[in-house]
mmCIF file of C-alpha atoms and ligand atoms in Angstrom:
data_model
loop_
_atom_site.group_PDB
_atom_site.id
_atom_site.type_symbol
_atom_site.label_atom_id
_atom_site.label_comp_id
_atom_site.label_asym_id
_atom_site.label_seq_id
_atom_site.Cartn_x
_atom_site.Cartn_y
_atom_site.Cartn_z
ATOM 1 C CA MET A 1 0.000 0.000 0.000
ATOM 2 C CA ALA A 2 1.061 3.532 -0.594
ATOM 3 C CA VAL A 3 0.020 7.045 0.232
ATOM 4 C CA ARG A 4 -0.654 8.920 -2.996
ATOM 5 C CA ASN A 5 -0.400 12.632 -3.635
ATOM 6 C CA ILE A 6 -3.654 14.523 -3.242
ATOM 7 C CA ARG A 7 -4.427 16.810 -6.156
ATOM 8 C CA THR A 8 -5.611 20.263 -5.218
ATOM 9 C CA LEU A 9 -7.670 23.053 -6.737
ATOM 10 C CA GLY A 10 -6.245 24.196 -10.040
ATOM 11 C CA ASP A 11 -5.373 20.682 -11.149
ATOM 12 C CA ASP A 12 -7.490 19.980 -14.257
ATOM 13 C CA ILE A 13 -8.090 16.372 -13.321
ATOM 14 C CA LEU A 14 -10.464 17.461 -10.547
ATOM 15 C CA ARG A 15 -12.759 18.909 -13.217
ATOM 16 C CA LYS A 16 -12.927 15.842 -15.426
ATOM 17 C CA LYS A 17 -15.522 13.109 -15.453
ATOM 18 C CA SER A 18 -14.330 9.723 -14.204
ATOM 19 C CA ARG A 19 -14.833 6.543 -16.189
ATOM 20 C CA VAL A 20 -16.862 3.524 -15.158
ATOM 21 C CA VAL A 21 -14.721 0.639 -13.864
ATOM 22 C CA LYS A 22 -15.381 -2.288 -16.170
ATOM 23 C CA ARG A 23 -13.109 -4.897 -14.644
ATOM 24 C CA ILE A 24 -12.308 -5.195 -10.952
ATOM 25 C CA ASP A 25 -8.768 -6.529 -11.039
ATOM 26 C CA LYS A 26 -5.759 -6.423 -8.716
ATOM 27 C CA ARG A 27 -4.920 -2.917 -9.846
ATOM 28 C CA ILE A 28 -8.346 -1.613 -8.807
ATOM 29 C CA ILE A 29 -8.079 -3.372 -5.422
ATOM 30 C CA THR A 30 -4.653 -1.761 -4.883
ATOM 31 C CA ILE A 31 -5.927 1.668 -5.870
ATOM 32 C CA LEU A 32 -8.766 1.363 -3.330
ATOM 33 C CA GLU A 33 -6.273 0.339 -0.625
ATOM 34 C CA ASP A 34 -4.010 3.259 -1.519
ATOM 35 C CA MET A 35 -6.956 5.644 -1.478
ATOM 36 C CA ALA A 36 -7.914 4.462 2.024
ATOM 37 C CA GLU A 37 -4.337 4.840 3.233
ATOM 38 C CA THR A 38 -4.122 8.293 1.663
ATOM 39 C CA MET A 39 -7.388 9.349 3.301
ATOM 40 C CA TYR A 40 -6.275 8.088 6.748
ATOM 41 C CA SER A 41 -2.860 9.733 6.334
ATOM 42 C CA THR A 42 -4.500 13.173 6.307
ATOM 43 C CA GLY A 43 -5.998 12.589 9.746
ATOM 44 C CA ASN A 44 -9.165 14.510 8.897
ATOM 45 C CA GLY A 45 -10.625 13.011 5.762
ATOM 46 C CA ALA A 46 -13.954 11.196 5.832
ATOM 47 C CA GLY A 47 -13.895 10.352 2.150
ATOM 48 C CA LEU A 48 -11.753 10.338 -0.946
ATOM 49 C CA ALA A 49 -12.526 9.923 -4.640
ATOM 50 C CA ALA A 50 -10.098 8.585 -7.254
ATOM 51 C CA PRO A 51 -9.689 11.882 -9.195
ATOM 52 C CA GLN A 52 -8.246 13.360 -6.000
ATOM 53 C CA VAL A 53 -5.291 11.011 -6.395
ATOM 54 C CA GLY A 54 -5.096 11.651 -10.129
ATOM 55 C CA LEU A 55 -7.137 8.723 -11.451
ATOM 56 C CA LEU A 56 -10.269 9.179 -13.539
ATOM 57 C CA LYS A 57 -12.005 6.070 -12.275
ATOM 58 C CA ARG A 58 -15.337 5.811 -10.494
ATOM 59 C CA LEU A 59 -13.898 4.758 -7.125
ATOM 60 C CA VAL A 60 -14.667 6.180 -3.694
ATOM 61 C CA VAL A 61 -13.605 5.368 -0.139
ATOM 62 C CA ILE A 62 -15.501 6.619 2.894
ATOM 63 C CA ASP A 63 -14.982 6.241 6.621
ATOM 64 C CA MET A 64 -17.305 8.230 8.831
ATOM 65 C CA GLY A 65 -15.949 6.525 11.948
ATOM 66 C CA ASP A 66 -17.955 3.324 11.465
ATOM 67 C CA GLY A 67 -15.406 1.512 9.342
ATOM 68 C CA LEU A 68 -14.099 1.709 5.828
ATOM 69 C CA MET A 69 -16.422 1.542 2.835
ATOM 70 C CA LYS A 70 -15.137 1.005 -0.669
ATOM 71 C CA LEU A 71 -17.457 1.897 -3.517
ATOM 72 C CA ILE A 72 -16.950 0.996 -7.144
ATOM 73 C CA ASN A 73 -19.130 2.789 -9.711
ATOM 74 C CA PRO A 74 -21.373 4.419 -7.068
ATOM 75 C CA GLU A 75 -24.595 5.847 -8.363
ATOM 76 C CA ILE A 76 -27.283 7.853 -6.589
ATOM 77 C CA LEU A 77 -30.628 6.142 -7.057
ATOM 78 C CA GLU A 78 -32.845 8.338 -4.913
ATOM 79 C CA THR A 79 -32.624 11.410 -2.729
ATOM 80 C CA GLU A 80 -34.980 12.664 -0.086
ATOM 81 C CA GLY A 81 -35.325 16.075 1.545
ATOM 82 C CA THR A 82 -32.594 18.660 1.971
ATOM 83 C CA GLN A 83 -30.177 19.655 4.704
ATOM 84 C CA LYS A 84 -27.875 22.597 5.249
ATOM 85 C CA VAL A 85 -24.318 21.366 5.725
ATOM 86 C CA THR A 86 -20.807 22.697 6.159
ATOM 87 C CA GLU A 87 -18.141 21.043 4.035
ATOM 88 C CA GLY A 88 -14.469 21.087 3.331
ATOM 89 C CA CYS A 89 -12.394 19.015 0.934
ATOM 90 C CA LEU A 90 -8.880 17.575 0.986
ATOM 91 C CA SER A 91 -8.471 18.992 -2.540
ATOM 92 C CA VAL A 92 -9.502 22.486 -1.437
ATOM 93 C CA PRO A 93 -7.349 22.958 1.659
ATOM 94 C CA GLY A 94 -8.288 25.613 4.170
ATOM 95 C CA LYS A 95 -11.732 26.381 2.772
ATOM 96 C CA TRP A 96 -15.035 25.550 4.419
ATOM 97 C CA GLY A 97 -18.443 26.527 3.190
ATOM 98 C CA LYS A 98 -22.153 26.111 3.709
ATOM 99 C CA LEU A 99 -24.284 24.437 1.106
ATOM 100 C CA GLU A 100 -27.385 22.336 0.660
ATOM 101 C CA ARG A 101 -27.394 18.574 0.212
ATOM 102 C CA PRO A 102 -30.090 15.919 0.215
ATOM 103 C CA ARG A 103 -30.957 14.770 3.749
ATOM 104 C CA LYS A 104 -31.095 11.154 2.675
ATOM 105 C CA VAL A 105 -29.637 9.291 -0.316
ATOM 106 C CA LYS A 106 -29.865 5.784 -1.634
ATOM 107 C CA VAL A 107 -26.681 4.752 -3.443
ATOM 108 C CA LYS A 108 -25.939 1.681 -5.512
ATOM 109 C CA ALA A 109 -22.355 0.488 -5.923
ATOM 110 C CA LEU A 110 -20.215 -2.582 -6.487
ATOM 111 C CA ASN A 111 -17.961 -4.100 -3.844
ATOM 112 C CA GLU A 112 -14.498 -5.544 -4.511
ATOM 113 C CA GLU A 113 -16.055 -8.873 -5.527
ATOM 114 C CA GLY A 114 -18.132 -7.094 -8.136
ATOM 115 C CA LYS A 115 -21.341 -7.621 -6.171
ATOM 116 C CA GLU A 116 -23.901 -4.857 -6.158
ATOM 117 C CA PHE A 117 -24.937 -3.374 -2.830
ATOM 118 C CA ILE A 118 -27.135 -0.521 -1.688
ATOM 119 C CA ILE A 119 -26.351 2.021 1.029
ATOM 120 C CA THR A 120 -28.906 4.360 2.451
ATOM 121 C CA GLY A 121 -27.183 7.321 4.053
ATOM 122 C CA GLU A 122 -28.718 10.027 6.201
ATOM 123 C CA GLY A 123 -27.250 13.232 7.592
ATOM 124 C CA ASP A 124 -23.447 13.244 7.488
ATOM 125 C CA LEU A 125 -23.245 10.028 5.489
ATOM 126 C CA ALA A 126 -25.641 11.430 2.858
ATOM 127 C CA LYS A 127 -23.501 14.563 2.693
ATOM 128 C CA CYS A 128 -20.320 12.549 2.276
ATOM 129 C CA LEU A 129 -21.741 10.222 -0.390
ATOM 130 C CA CYS A 130 -22.948 13.216 -2.426
ATOM 131 C CA HIS A 131 -19.627 15.042 -2.024
ATOM 132 C CA GLU A 132 -17.579 12.056 -3.200
ATOM 133 C CA ILE A 133 -19.889 11.155 -6.092
ATOM 134 C CA ASP A 134 -19.724 14.810 -7.187
ATOM 135 C CA HIS A 135 -15.934 14.368 -7.494
ATOM 136 C CA LEU A 136 -16.515 11.585 -10.030
ATOM 137 C CA ASN A 137 -18.403 14.087 -12.151
ATOM 138 C CA GLY A 138 -15.817 16.859 -11.861
ATOM 139 C CA ILE A 139 -17.886 18.820 -9.356
ATOM 140 C CA LEU A 140 -16.333 20.355 -6.245
ATOM 141 C CA PHE A 141 -18.204 21.489 -3.133
ATOM 142 C CA ILE A 142 -17.161 25.078 -3.867
ATOM 143 C CA ASP A 143 -19.451 24.943 -6.923
ATOM 144 C CA ARG A 144 -22.393 24.567 -4.543
ATOM 145 C CA VAL A 145 -21.304 26.816 -1.674
ATOM 146 C CA THR A 146 -23.678 29.602 -0.728
ATOM 147 C CA GLU A 147 -21.508 31.078 2.032
ATOM 148 C CA TYR A 148 -17.903 30.527 3.099
ATOM 149 C CA VAL A 149 -17.217 29.882 6.748
ATOM 150 C CA LYS A 150 -13.489 30.510 6.294
HETATM 151 ZN ZN1 ZN B 201 -13.665 16.428 -1.708
#
């Protein structure tokens, strides 16, 4: 496993759309492990998407304190309600802003065995899932911010 460099604002790759992962091979498994290690190495990241480490693949890792989740080709199926949230991003260091997210989301993804699973996230988990899936579409939280906190 290896800690990878986190790309930051200004790097074009953050604005590109990631590609669907068609084959879950050893390389994909390693990338997911590296992404988790990279996220933990920052000490304050709850999620990381592959473009943030320079790879245009639809891969996300999340750990909201309840264990590591690895998502391959995550897709939002349904959203419910709205919530006002404050967000930051490892790719936009030092900036925090307020924005609106769905209160609840239902997400479909594949696990490392290629099996489909569904997560229903509320509150902070919904926020995090939306933030990371946005990354896969070249969207950053600053695109949605209504007011900066700092
Ligand atoms: Zn981010």
